[in-house]
Amino acid sequence: MFAVIKANGKQYRVAAADEITIDHLEAEVGSIFTFPVLMLGGSSVAIGAPHVDGATVTGEVIEHTRGDKVIAFKKRRRQNSRRKRGFRADLTVVRITEISGLGETVKADAAGTGA
């Protein structure tokens, strides 16, 4: 069973025990976070308008980290004009612990696989 969730304005396809890297969440490390479900898939499919009623995806916040540096470099030729600016996005790593909906529940077991 898989689900399409919405987090910070972006959509992610997840399954139980997946670790996803998303934009920064205001949540403590180790806390449980519930995501809105846009679609459920597997043996049967449910598409929400905009969300699937009664379906939930929960995940545990593993860590807060930063992304790779992105360099914005502007140069105007023959004018000795250069501007260099770096940016690193704040990210959060989340492990999906449970997907429930359509009368079935899939949990991530201790080994880290969806069972």
Coordinates of N, CA and C in Angstrom, one line a residue:
M1 N 0.8 -1.2 0.0 CA 0.0 0.0 0.0 C 0.9 1.2 0.0
F2 N 0.5 2.2 -0.8 CA 1.3 3.5 -0.8 C 0.3 4.6 -0.7
A3 N 0.8 5.8 -0.5 CA 0.0 7.0 -0.4 C 0.7 8.2 -1.0
V4 N -0.1 9.1 -1.4 CA 0.5 10.4 -1.9 C 0.1 11.4 -0.8
I5 N 1.1 12.0 -0.2 CA 0.8 12.9 0.9 C 1.2 14.4 0.5
K6 N 0.7 15.3 1.3 CA 1.1 16.7 1.0 C 1.8 17.2 2.2
A7 N 3.0 17.8 1.9 CA 3.8 18.4 3.0 C 4.5 19.7 2.5
N8 N 4.1 20.8 3.2 CA 4.7 22.1 2.8 C 4.5 22.4 1.4
G9 N 3.3 22.1 0.8 CA 2.9 22.5 -0.5 C 3.4 21.6 -1.6
K10 N 4.1 20.5 -1.2 CA 4.6 19.6 -2.2 C 4.0 18.2 -2.0
Q11 N 4.0 17.4 -3.0 CA 3.4 16.1 -2.9 C 4.5 15.0 -3.0
Y12 N 4.3 14.0 -2.1 CA 5.3 12.9 -2.1 C 4.6 11.5 -2.1
R13 N 5.1 10.6 -2.8 CA 4.6 9.2 -2.9 C 5.4 8.4 -1.8
V14 N 4.7 7.9 -0.8 CA 5.4 7.2 0.3 C 4.7 5.8 0.5
A15 N 5.5 4.9 1.1 CA 5.1 3.6 1.6 C 5.6 3.5 3.0
A16 N 5.1 2.5 3.7 CA 5.5 2.3 5.1 C 7.0 2.0 5.1
A17 N 7.7 2.6 6.1 CA 9.1 2.5 6.4 C 10.0 3.3 5.4
D18 N 9.4 4.1 4.6 CA 10.2 5.0 3.7 C 10.7 6.2 4.6
E19 N 11.9 6.6 4.2 CA 12.5 7.8 4.8 C 12.5 8.9 3.7
I20 N 11.8 10.0 3.9 CA 11.8 11.0 2.9 C 12.4 12.3 3.5
T21 N 13.0 13.1 2.6 CA 13.5 14.4 3.0 C 12.6 15.5 2.4
I22 N 12.1 16.3 3.3 CA 11.1 17.3 2.9 C 11.6 18.6 3.5
D23 N 10.9 19.7 3.0 CA 11.2 21.0 3.6 C 11.0 21.0 5.1
H24 N 11.6 22.0 5.7 CA 11.7 22.0 7.2 C 10.3 22.0 7.8
L25 N 10.1 21.1 8.8 CA 8.9 21.0 9.6 C 9.2 21.6 11.0
E26 N 8.2 22.3 11.5 CA 8.3 22.8 12.9 C 7.9 21.7 13.9
A27 N 8.8 20.7 14.0 CA 8.5 19.6 14.9 C 9.8 19.2 15.5
E28 N 9.7 18.7 16.7 CA 10.9 18.2 17.4 C 11.4 16.8 16.9
V29 N 12.7 16.6 17.0 CA 13.2 15.2 16.6 C 12.6 14.2 17.5
G30 N 12.1 13.1 16.9 CA 11.4 12.0 17.7 C 9.9 12.2 17.8
S31 N 9.4 13.3 17.4 CA 7.9 13.5 17.5 C 7.2 12.9 16.3
I32 N 5.9 12.6 16.5 CA 5.1 12.0 15.5 C 4.3 13.1 14.8
F33 N 4.3 13.0 13.4 CA 3.6 14.0 12.6 C 2.6 13.3 11.7
T34 N 1.4 13.9 11.5 CA 0.4 13.3 10.7 C 0.3 14.2 9.4
F35 N 0.3 13.5 8.3 CA 0.2 14.2 7.0 C -1.2 14.0 6.4
P36 N -1.7 15.0 5.6 CA -2.9 14.9 4.9 C -2.7 14.0 3.7
V37 N -3.6 13.1 3.4 CA -3.5 12.1 2.3 C -4.3 12.5 1.1
L38 N -3.7 12.6 0.0 CA -4.3 13.0 -1.2 C -4.8 11.8 -2.0
M39 N -4.1 10.7 -1.9 CA -4.4 9.5 -2.7 C -3.9 8.3 -2.0
L40 N -4.7 7.2 -2.0 CA -4.2 5.9 -1.5 C -4.2 4.9 -2.6
G41 N -3.2 4.1 -2.7 CA -3.1 3.1 -3.7 C -2.7 1.7 -3.2
G42 N -2.8 0.7 -4.0 CA -2.5 -0.6 -3.5 C -3.5 -1.6 -4.2
S43 N -4.1 -2.5 -3.3 CA -5.1 -3.4 -3.9 C -6.4 -2.6 -4.3
S44 N -6.7 -1.5 -3.6 CA -7.8 -0.7 -4.1 C -7.3 0.8 -4.0
V45 N -7.9 1.6 -4.8 CA -7.4 3.0 -5.0 C -8.5 4.0 -4.5
A46 N -8.1 5.0 -3.8 CA -8.9 6.1 -3.4 C -8.3 7.4 -3.7
I47 N -9.0 8.3 -4.4 CA -8.5 9.6 -4.7 C -9.3 10.6 -4.0
G48 N -8.7 11.5 -3.2 CA -9.4 12.5 -2.4 C -9.7 13.7 -3.2
A49 N -10.7 14.5 -2.7 CA -11.1 15.7 -3.3 C -11.3 16.8 -2.3
P50 N -10.3 17.4 -1.7 CA -8.9 17.2 -1.9 C -8.2 16.1 -1.1
H51 N -8.8 15.7 0.0 CA -8.2 14.7 0.9 C -9.1 13.5 1.0
V52 N -8.4 12.3 1.2 CA -9.2 11.1 1.4 C -9.7 11.0 2.8
D53 N -11.0 10.9 3.0 CA -11.6 10.9 4.3 C -11.2 9.6 5.1
G54 N -10.8 9.8 6.3 CA -10.5 8.7 7.2 C -9.1 8.1 7.0
A55 N -8.4 8.6 6.1 CA -7.0 8.1 5.8 C -6.0 8.9 6.5
T56 N -5.0 8.3 7.1 CA -3.9 9.0 7.7 C -2.6 8.4 7.4
V57 N -1.6 9.2 7.3 CA -0.2 8.8 7.2 C 0.6 9.5 8.4
T58 N 1.2 8.6 9.2 CA 2.0 9.2 10.3 C 3.5 8.9 10.1
G59 N 4.3 9.8 10.5 CA 5.7 9.7 10.4 C 6.4 10.2 11.6
E60 N 7.6 9.7 11.8 CA 8.4 10.2 12.9 C 9.6 11.0 12.4
V61 N 9.8 12.2 13.0 CA 10.9 13.1 12.6 C 12.2 12.5 13.1
I62 N 13.1 12.2 12.1 CA 14.3 11.5 12.4 C 15.4 12.6 12.7
E63 N 15.5 13.6 11.8 CA 16.5 14.6 12.0 C 16.2 15.9 11.2
H64 N 16.8 17.0 11.6 CA 16.8 18.2 10.9 C 18.2 18.4 10.3
T65 N 18.2 18.7 9.0 CA 19.5 18.8 8.3 C 19.5 20.0 7.3
R66 N 20.5 20.2 6.6 CA 20.6 21.2 5.6 C 20.9 20.6 4.3
G67 N 20.4 21.2 3.2 CA 20.7 20.6 1.9 C 22.0 21.1 1.3
D68 N 22.3 20.6 0.1 CA 23.6 21.0 -0.6 C 23.5 22.5 -0.9
K69 N 24.7 23.1 -1.0 CA 24.8 24.5 -1.3 C 24.5 24.8 -2.7
V70 N 23.6 25.8 -3.0 CA 23.2 26.2 -4.3 C 23.9 27.6 -4.5
I71 N 24.6 27.7 -5.6 CA 25.3 29.0 -5.8 C 24.6 29.8 -6.9
A72 N 24.3 31.1 -6.5 CA 23.7 32.0 -7.5 C 24.8 33.0 -7.9
F73 N 25.3 32.9 -9.1 CA 26.4 33.7 -9.5 C 26.0 34.6 -10.7
K74 N 26.2 35.9 -10.6 CA 25.8 36.8 -11.7 C 27.1 37.5 -12.1
K75 N 27.3 37.6 -13.4 CA 28.5 38.3 -13.9 C 28.1 39.2 -15.1
R76 N 28.6 40.4 -15.0 CA 28.4 41.3 -16.2 C 29.7 41.5 -16.9
R77 N 29.8 41.0 -18.1 CA 31.1 41.0 -18.7 C 31.7 42.4 -19.0
R78 N 33.0 42.4 -18.9 CA 33.8 43.6 -19.2 C 33.4 44.8 -18.2
Q79 N 32.8 44.5 -17.1 CA 32.5 45.6 -16.2 C 33.0 45.4 -14.8
N80 N 33.8 44.4 -14.6 CA 34.3 44.0 -13.3 C 33.2 43.9 -12.2
S81 N 32.1 43.3 -12.6 CA 30.9 43.2 -11.8 C 30.5 41.8 -11.6
R82 N 30.7 41.3 -10.3 CA 30.3 39.9 -10.0 C 29.6 39.9 -8.7
R83 N 28.6 39.0 -8.6 CA 27.9 38.8 -7.4 C 27.7 37.3 -7.2
K84 N 28.1 36.8 -6.0 CA 28.1 35.4 -5.7 C 27.3 35.3 -4.4
R85 N 26.3 34.4 -4.4 CA 25.5 34.2 -3.2 C 25.2 32.7 -3.1
G86 N 25.3 32.2 -1.9 CA 25.1 30.8 -1.6 C 23.8 30.6 -0.8
F87 N 23.2 29.4 -1.0 CA 21.9 29.1 -0.2 C 21.9 27.7 0.1
R88 N 21.5 27.4 1.3 CA 21.3 26.0 1.8 C 20.0 25.9 2.4
A89 N 19.1 25.0 1.9 CA 17.8 24.8 2.4 C 17.8 24.0 3.7
D90 N 16.9 24.4 4.6 CA 16.7 23.6 5.9 C 15.7 22.5 5.5
L91 N 16.1 21.3 5.9 CA 15.4 20.1 5.5 C 15.1 19.3 6.8
T92 N 14.1 18.4 6.6 CA 13.7 17.5 7.7 C 13.6 16.1 7.1
V93 N 14.2 15.1 7.8 CA 14.1 13.7 7.4 C 13.0 13.0 8.2
V94 N 12.0 12.4 7.6 CA 10.9 11.8 8.2 C 10.8 10.3 7.8
R95 N 10.6 9.4 8.8 CA 10.4 8.0 8.5 C 8.9 7.7 8.6
I96 N 8.3 7.2 7.6 CA 6.9 6.9 7.6 C 6.6 5.6 8.4
T97 N 5.8 5.8 9.5 CA 5.6 4.7 10.4 C 4.3 3.9 10.2
E98 N 3.3 4.6 9.6 CA 2.0 3.9 9.4 C 1.2 4.6 8.3
I99 N 0.5 3.8 7.5 CA -0.4 4.2 6.5 C -1.7 3.5 6.8
S100 N -2.8 4.3 7.0 CA -4.1 3.6 7.3 C -5.2 4.3 6.5
G101 N -6.1 3.5 6.0 CA -7.2 3.9 5.2 C -7.8 2.8 4.4
L102 N -9.0 3.0 4.0 CA -9.8 2.0 3.2 C -9.9 0.6 3.9
G103 N -10.0 0.7 5.3 CA -10.2 -0.5 6.1 C -8.9 -1.3 6.3
E104 N -7.8 -0.8 5.9 CA -6.5 -1.6 6.2 C -5.5 -0.6 6.7
T105 N -4.5 -1.2 7.4 CA -3.5 -0.5 8.0 C -2.1 -1.2 7.8
V106 N -1.1 -0.4 7.3 CA 0.2 -0.9 7.1 C 1.1 -0.2 8.0
K107 N 1.9 -0.9 8.9 CA 2.8 -0.3 9.8 C 4.2 -0.7 9.4
A108 N 5.2 0.1 9.7 CA 6.6 -0.2 9.5 C 7.0 -1.0 10.8
D109 N 7.6 -2.2 10.5 CA 8.1 -3.0 11.7 C 9.4 -2.5 12.2
A110 N 9.9 -3.1 13.2 CA 11.2 -2.7 13.8 C 12.4 -2.8 12.9
A111 N 12.3 -3.7 11.9 CA 13.4 -3.9 11.0 C 13.5 -2.8 9.9
G112 N 12.4 -2.0 9.8 CA 12.4 -0.9 8.9 C 11.7 -1.2 7.6
T113 N 11.0 -2.3 7.5 CA 10.3 -2.7 6.3 C 8.8 -2.6 6.5
G114 N 8.0 -2.3 5.5 CA 6.6 -2.3 5.7 C 6.1 -3.7 5.6
A115 N 5.3 -4.1 6.7 CA 4.8 -5.5 6.8 C 3.3 -5.4 7.0

